[in-house]
């Protein structure tokens, strides 16, 4: 079997679920955004009436609205996207684990196929990355859709220009949902691969050693999480934090990938 | 089968490439560099002796300092850390400021000294210590110590801290409030020894008869330490003479019945300045009477849901205040110049918006910051 076929089988399985999640992400985000924007519109109209001038006159006296003043001051739409992201992580884990748990027929078939067993690992990894890169795409798509939607809700003359680009550059909340620069995109991908490898160590160790493997897997997962949290409690400035996070990610990535490779090749039996 | 394959692959590529382009495209929108103060009232010449500073983000991890004067603007490359909200001064001395970004500070030509009480006390940690750091300006040698502060129990909060110099030695002072109200606010003053250890010098009870006493920030003027004490009934000006260790509570007008909270307190050669309930008051240094005949309040106050003072400075009988007003998810910043003696508004102007470019609010540019 070709590598691409492996990937395709995995993707086809998650496709309906992903589609559902993405529809929720888009409809939910746009719905909450429209509500927030129309609240602001209502307040502006009210203020104009109170100031005793016409709406046009009033609009000239106030600053232009950008996504910063709509989304960052009430981050509900972003919180919703964070929940969708969390659901995707749990779903990814469930998919990986479900197949290996118990006497699934599929995993026997996969393991008995000729060729490198590491293909199973990499094909799942590609599917896992696909989930997140498309999620980032959906978030950006949401922002672009909102930049059109806002024109129907707020008066044109108070909407700032380059809404999406400026929001990506200046928002303090968006970086919690998606990477906002080339560098952080690279880091996020490395971090996702690391998370996947840690999960794989757990799944594969569990498969090859049962109870002891499961305990070992838990300890491994727990200690990486503990080290990560410890590093983040240090009083580091952003530039230092970037270096420390990269070092942590690359180290854990190397350890867990090679350990997964070893388990898959030598320990996991049919 | 073939059809779903085509759909899947095209969706992957569209969204992945979209992500990459979306993130890379950011760098192509130039930051608007048009900064100009908009006159609202009075003559802009009143801003002759002040300048404003702010920080804008021009690209990922690239920041510039904006120095704004009444008719000119200047940009300088600078460092800024959004995560901690700190600028060049802290980032150039990371070893000294680590873990204490907002410490109280004392600086002279020989050294810089900062001190901050354990920020987790008393909820996250029950160790009553203050971290004191001293950096020599010539040798760059750093002393940083955690010093236990005696006499502080875990039902107390530190509400004010200040480092100041008197007769060639440095003092650390802290205002303590007990959380259950059993003991009123207490001011503790310690002398900092050369090994950074603390020597207890003075304990002053700051409580007024009311239920809760609010203490303003501490200011020094020559050999004297001043602060405003206020509760629901009255306001007092506390004067502590550092030479004789004597302290007196002076009567001052009540100013605002509704709000005991002192938003700002400053002193210069002629007057005390304070801000209560969004209004400025000027107090004579000798008689402790109110000097300004009119209430000093900006005229735009009714246009906003709330208006609060951000920064204040004074020069030649003129008082300058930066205000921030907030309404309908938009916040605007203003500068107002008052004539200290009469309370007249000399000038009111709207500072250029920082939306989509700024990361820090405007402050007055001070010699030591530049």
Coordinates of C-alpha atoms in Angstrom, one line a residue, chain B:
Chain B
X1 CA -13.8 7.6 -4.5
X2 CA -11.9 9.7 -7.1
X3 CA -14.2 12.6 -6.5
X4 CA -13.8 12.7 -2.7
X5 CA -10.1 12.4 -3.2
X6 CA -10.1 15.5 -5.3
X7 CA -12.3 17.4 -2.9
X8 CA -10.2 16.4 0.1
X9 CA -6.9 17.3 -1.5
X10 CA -8.1 20.6 -2.8
X11 CA -9.5 21.5 0.6
X12 CA -6.2 20.6 2.3
X13 CA -4.2 22.7 -0.1
X14 CA -6.6 25.7 -0.2
X15 CA -6.7 26.0 3.6
X16 CA -3.1 25.3 4.2
X17 CA -1.9 27.7 1.6
X18 CA -4.5 30.2 2.8
X19 CA -3.1 29.9 6.4
X20 CA 0.5 30.5 5.2
X21 CA -0.5 33.5 3.0
X22 CA -2.8 34.9 5.6
X23 CA -0.1 34.9 8.2
X24 CA 2.6 36.2 5.8
X25 CA 0.4 38.9 4.4
X26 CA 0.4 40.7 7.7
X27 CA 3.8 42.4 7.1
X28 CA 2.5 44.2 4.0
X29 CA 0.2 46.7 5.7
X30 CA 2.3 49.7 6.7
X31 CA 1.5 51.4 10.1
X32 CA -0.1 54.8 9.8
X33 CA 2.5 57.3 10.9
X34 CA 0.3 60.3 10.9
X35 CA 0.3 61.5 14.5
X36 CA -1.2 64.9 15.3
X37 CA -2.9 66.4 18.3
X38 CA -6.5 67.6 17.5
X39 CA -7.4 70.9 19.2
X40 CA -10.6 70.9 21.1
X41 CA -10.3 74.0 23.2
X42 CA -7.8 76.8 23.8
X43 CA -4.4 77.5 22.2
X44 CA -2.0 74.7 21.5
X45 CA 1.0 76.9 22.5
X46 CA 0.1 75.9 26.1
X47 CA 1.8 72.5 25.4
X48 CA 5.1 74.3 24.8
X49 CA 6.9 72.6 27.7
X50 CA 5.6 69.0 27.5
X51 CA 6.1 66.0 25.1
X52 CA 4.4 62.7 25.0
X53 CA 5.7 59.2 24.5
X54 CA 4.1 56.0 23.4
X55 CA 5.1 52.7 21.8
X56 CA 3.7 51.4 18.5
X57 CA 4.1 48.0 16.9
X58 CA 5.3 48.3 13.3
X59 CA 5.8 44.6 12.6
X60 CA 6.1 41.2 14.4
X61 CA 8.6 41.8 17.2
X62 CA 9.4 45.3 16.0
X63 CA 8.5 48.3 18.0
X64 CA 9.1 52.0 17.7
X65 CA 8.9 54.7 20.3
X66 CA 6.7 57.7 19.3
X67 CA 7.8 61.1 20.7
X68 CA 5.0 63.6 20.2
X69 CA 5.3 67.3 20.7
X70 CA 2.7 70.0 20.0
X71 CA 3.6 70.2 16.3
X72 CA 6.1 67.4 15.6
X73 CA 6.4 63.7 15.9
X74 CA 9.6 61.6 16.0
X75 CA 10.0 57.8 15.8
X76 CA 12.8 55.8 17.4
X77 CA 13.5 52.0 17.3
X78 CA 12.9 50.5 20.7
X79 CA 12.5 47.2 22.5
X80 CA 9.2 46.1 24.0
X81 CA 7.8 43.0 25.5
X82 CA 4.0 42.6 25.1
X83 CA 3.8 39.7 27.5
X84 CA 5.1 41.7 30.4
X85 CA 4.2 45.2 29.1
X86 CA 7.7 46.4 29.6
X87 CA 10.0 48.6 27.5
X88 CA 13.6 49.2 26.8
X89 CA 14.8 50.1 30.3
X90 CA 13.7 46.7 31.7
X91 CA 14.8 44.7 28.7
X92 CA 18.3 46.2 28.8
X93 CA 18.6 45.2 32.5
X94 CA 16.9 41.8 32.5
X95 CA 19.0 40.4 35.3
X96 CA 18.0 43.2 37.7
X97 CA 14.3 43.4 36.8
X98 CA 13.6 39.6 36.4
X99 CA 10.5 38.7 38.4
X100 CA 10.0 42.4 39.5
X101 CA 9.0 44.3 36.4
X102 CA 6.9 46.9 38.3
X103 CA 9.1 47.4 41.3
X104 CA 9.4 50.8 42.9
X105 CA 12.6 52.5 41.9
X106 CA 15.3 54.9 43.0
X107 CA 18.0 56.2 40.7
X108 CA 20.9 58.5 41.1
X109 CA 24.1 59.1 39.1
X110 CA 25.9 56.2 40.7
X111 CA 23.4 53.3 40.9
X112 CA 19.8 52.2 40.3
X113 CA 17.9 50.5 43.0
X114 CA 14.6 48.7 42.8
X115 CA 12.5 47.0 45.5
X116 CA 9.4 44.9 45.3
X117 CA 7.6 43.0 48.1
X118 CA 6.8 39.3 47.3
X119 CA 4.0 39.7 44.8
X120 CA 2.4 36.4 45.8
X121 CA 2.0 37.5 49.4
X122 CA -0.3 36.6 51.2
X123 CA -2.4 34.4 48.9
X124 CA 0.2 32.4 46.9
X125 CA 3.0 32.5 49.4
X126 CA 3.3 33.3 53.1
X127 CA 6.9 34.5 53.1
X128 CA 7.1 38.1 53.9
X129 CA 10.2 39.2 52.0
X130 CA 11.1 42.1 49.8
X131 CA 13.5 41.7 46.9
X132 CA 16.0 44.5 46.6
X133 CA 18.3 44.9 43.6
X134 CA 21.0 47.4 43.2
X135 CA 23.0 47.9 40.0
X136 CA 26.1 50.0 39.9
X137 CA 26.1 52.3 36.8
X138 CA 29.8 52.2 36.2
X139 CA 30.8 48.6 37.0
X140 CA 27.4 47.1 36.1
X141 CA 27.7 45.0 39.3
X142 CA 24.4 43.6 40.5
X143 CA 23.4 42.9 44.1
X144 CA 20.0 41.2 44.4
X145 CA 18.7 39.8 47.7
X146 CA 15.5 38.6 49.2
X147 CA 15.2 40.2 52.6
X148 CA 12.8 39.1 55.2
X149 CA 10.6 42.0 56.5
X150 CA 9.9 41.5 60.2
X151 CA 6.5 42.2 61.8
X152 CA 4.3 41.3 58.9
X153 CA 1.6 38.7 59.3
X154 CA -0.4 36.9 56.6
X155 CA -3.6 38.8 57.2
X156 CA -1.9 41.9 55.9
X157 CA -1.6 43.4 52.4
X158 CA 1.1 45.7 51.1
X159 CA -0.7 48.6 49.4
X160 CA 2.1 51.1 48.7
X161 CA 5.9 50.8 48.4
X162 CA 8.5 53.5 47.9
X163 CA 12.2 53.8 47.8
X164 CA 13.7 57.2 48.7
X165 CA 16.9 58.9 49.6
X166 CA 17.5 60.9 52.7
X167 CA 20.9 62.1 54.1
X168 CA 22.8 59.9 51.7
X169 CA 21.1 56.7 52.8
X170 CA 18.3 54.9 51.0
X171 CA 15.0 54.0 52.7
X172 CA 12.4 51.4 51.9
X173 CA 8.8 52.2 53.0
X174 CA 5.7 50.2 52.8
X175 CA 2.1 50.8 53.7
X176 CA 0.3 47.7 55.3
X177 CA -3.4 47.2 55.5
X178 CA -4.9 44.4 57.5
X179 CA -7.5 42.5 55.6
X180 CA -10.1 42.1 58.4
X181 CA -9.8 45.8 59.4
X182 CA -8.6 45.0 62.9
X183 CA -5.5 47.3 62.5
X184 CA -5.6 50.4 60.4
X185 CA -3.0 51.1 57.8
X186 CA 0.5 51.3 59.1
X187 CA 3.5 52.9 57.5
X188 CA 6.8 51.1 58.0
X189 CA 10.1 52.7 57.1
X190 CA 13.4 50.8 56.9
X191 CA 16.9 52.0 56.2
X192 CA 18.7 49.9 53.6
X193 CA 22.2 48.9 54.7
X194 CA 25.1 48.5 52.3
X195 CA 24.5 44.7 52.3
X196 CA 20.9 45.4 51.4
X197 CA 19.6 44.3 54.9
X198 CA 16.8 46.4 56.4
X199 CA 17.0 48.3 59.6
X200 CA 13.7 49.3 61.2
X201 CA 13.5 53.0 61.5
X202 CA 9.9 54.1 62.0
X203 CA 6.4 52.7 62.4
X204 CA 3.5 55.2 62.0
X205 CA -0.2 54.5 62.5
X206 CA -2.1 56.0 59.5
X207 CA -5.6 55.2 60.5
X208 CA -8.5 57.7 60.6
X209 CA -11.6 57.2 62.7
X210 CA -13.7 55.8 59.8
X211 CA -14.1 52.1 58.9
X212 CA -11.5 52.1 56.2
X213 CA -8.7 54.4 55.5
X214 CA -7.3 54.8 52.0
X215 CA -3.7 55.9 51.6
X216 CA -2.5 57.7 48.5
X217 CA 0.9 57.2 47.0
X218 CA 3.9 58.5 49.0
X219 CA 5.8 61.5 47.9
X220 CA 9.0 63.1 49.2
X221 CA 9.8 66.8 49.3
X222 CA 13.1 67.6 50.8
X223 CA 13.3 66.1 54.3
X224 CA 9.6 65.4 54.4
X225 CA 7.4 62.5 53.4
X226 CA 3.8 63.3 52.5
X227 CA 0.7 61.2 51.8
X228 CA -3.1 61.8 51.8
X229 CA -5.3 59.7 54.1
X230 CA -8.9 59.5 53.4
X231 CA -12.0 57.7 54.7
X232 CA -15.8 58.3 54.2
X233 CA -15.8 61.4 56.4
X234 CA -12.6 63.3 55.9
X235 CA -9.3 63.7 54.2
X236 CA -6.0 64.5 55.9
X237 CA -2.5 65.3 54.7
X238 CA 0.1 63.3 56.6
X239 CA 3.5 64.9 57.0
X240 CA 6.4 63.0 58.3
X241 CA 9.6 64.8 59.0
X242 CA 12.5 62.4 58.3
X243 CA 15.0 64.4 60.4
X244 CA 13.0 64.6 63.6
X245 CA 10.8 61.5 63.0
X246 CA 7.8 63.7 64.0
X247 CA 4.5 63.3 62.2
X248 CA 1.5 65.6 61.9
X249 CA -1.9 65.1 60.2
X250 CA -3.0 68.4 58.6
X251 CA -6.7 69.2 57.9
X252 CA -7.4 69.7 54.2
X253 CA -10.8 70.3 52.4
X254 CA -12.9 67.2 51.8
X255 CA -13.2 67.7 48.0
X256 CA -15.5 64.8 47.2
X257 CA -18.1 63.3 49.4
X258 CA -18.8 60.3 47.3
X259 CA -15.3 59.0 46.6
X260 CA -12.6 58.7 49.2
X261 CA -10.1 57.2 46.6
X262 CA -7.2 59.4 45.7
X263 CA -6.4 58.7 42.1
X264 CA -3.2 60.8 42.0
X265 CA -1.0 62.7 44.4
X266 CA 2.0 64.8 43.5
X267 CA 4.0 67.7 44.9
X268 CA 6.3 70.4 43.4
X269 CA 7.9 73.6 44.7
X270 CA 4.6 75.5 45.0
X271 CA 1.7 73.1 45.5
X272 CA 0.3 69.7 46.2
X273 CA -1.8 68.3 43.4
X274 CA -4.4 65.6 43.8
X275 CA -7.1 63.9 41.7
X276 CA -10.3 62.7 43.3
X277 CA -13.3 61.5 41.4
X278 CA -11.9 62.7 38.0
X279 CA -11.4 66.3 39.3
X280 CA -8.0 67.9 40.0
X281 CA -7.3 69.9 43.2
X282 CA -4.4 72.2 44.0
X283 CA -3.5 72.7 47.7
X284 CA -1.3 75.4 49.0
X285 CA 1.9 74.1 50.7
X286 CA 1.7 76.4 53.7
X287 CA -1.9 76.9 54.5
X288 CA -3.3 73.5 53.3
X289 CA -6.2 75.3 51.7
X290 CA -7.5 74.7 48.2
X291 CA -5.9 77.1 45.7
X292 CA -8.0 76.6 42.5
X293 CA -11.2 78.6 42.6
X294 CA -13.0 76.4 40.0
X295 CA -13.3 72.6 40.0
X296 CA -10.7 71.4 37.5
X297 CA -12.6 69.0 35.4
X298 CA -12.2 68.4 31.6
X299 CA -15.1 69.5 29.5
X300 CA -15.5 66.2 27.6
X301 CA -16.3 64.3 30.7
X302 CA -20.0 64.0 29.8
X303 CA -19.2 62.5 26.4
X304 CA -17.8 59.3 28.0
X305 CA -19.0 56.5 30.2
X306 CA -16.0 57.1 32.4
X307 CA -12.9 59.3 32.3
X308 CA -9.8 58.6 34.3
X309 CA -6.4 60.4 34.7
X310 CA -3.5 58.5 33.3
X311 CA -0.5 60.7 33.9
X312 CA 0.2 64.1 35.2
X313 CA 3.0 66.7 35.2
X314 CA 3.5 70.3 36.0
X315 CA 5.6 73.3 34.9
X316 CA 5.5 77.0 35.7
X317 CA 2.1 77.2 37.4
X318 CA 0.6 75.0 34.7
X319 CA -0.8 71.5 35.4
X320 CA -0.9 69.0 32.6
X321 CA -3.1 65.8 32.8
X322 CA -3.5 63.0 30.3
X323 CA -7.0 61.5 30.5
X324 CA -8.5 58.4 29.0
X325 CA -12.2 58.3 28.2
X326 CA -14.1 55.2 27.4
X327 CA -17.4 54.7 25.6
X328 CA -18.9 52.2 23.1
X329 CA -15.8 50.0 23.0
X330 CA -13.7 53.0 22.0
X331 CA -11.2 54.6 24.3
X332 CA -9.8 58.1 23.5
X333 CA -6.9 59.9 25.1
X334 CA -6.8 63.6 25.8
X335 CA -4.3 66.1 27.2
X336 CA -5.6 69.0 29.3
X337 CA -3.6 72.0 30.6
X338 CA -4.9 73.8 33.6
X339 CA -3.8 77.1 35.1
X340 CA -2.9 75.8 38.7
X341 CA -3.9 79.0 40.6
X342 CA -7.2 79.7 39.0
X343 CA -8.3 76.3 37.7
X344 CA -9.0 77.6 34.2
X345 CA -8.6 75.2 31.3
X346 CA -5.8 76.6 29.1
X347 CA -6.0 73.9 26.5
X348 CA -7.7 70.7 25.7
X349 CA -6.6 68.4 22.8
X350 CA -7.3 64.9 21.6
X351 CA -4.2 62.7 21.3
X352 CA -3.9 60.7 18.1
X353 CA -5.6 57.3 18.2
X354 CA -3.4 54.3 18.9
X355 CA -5.9 51.8 17.5
X356 CA -4.2 49.4 15.1
X357 CA -0.8 50.8 15.9
X358 CA -0.2 51.3 19.6
X359 CA 0.8 48.9 22.4
X360 CA 1.1 51.3 25.2
X361 CA -0.8 54.4 26.4
X362 CA 0.6 57.9 26.2
X363 CA 2.7 59.2 29.0
X364 CA 4.5 62.5 29.5
X365 CA 8.1 62.2 28.3
X366 CA 10.4 62.7 31.2
X367 CA 14.1 63.3 31.0
X368 CA 15.0 60.1 32.8
X369 CA 12.9 58.0 30.4
X370 CA 14.5 59.2 27.2

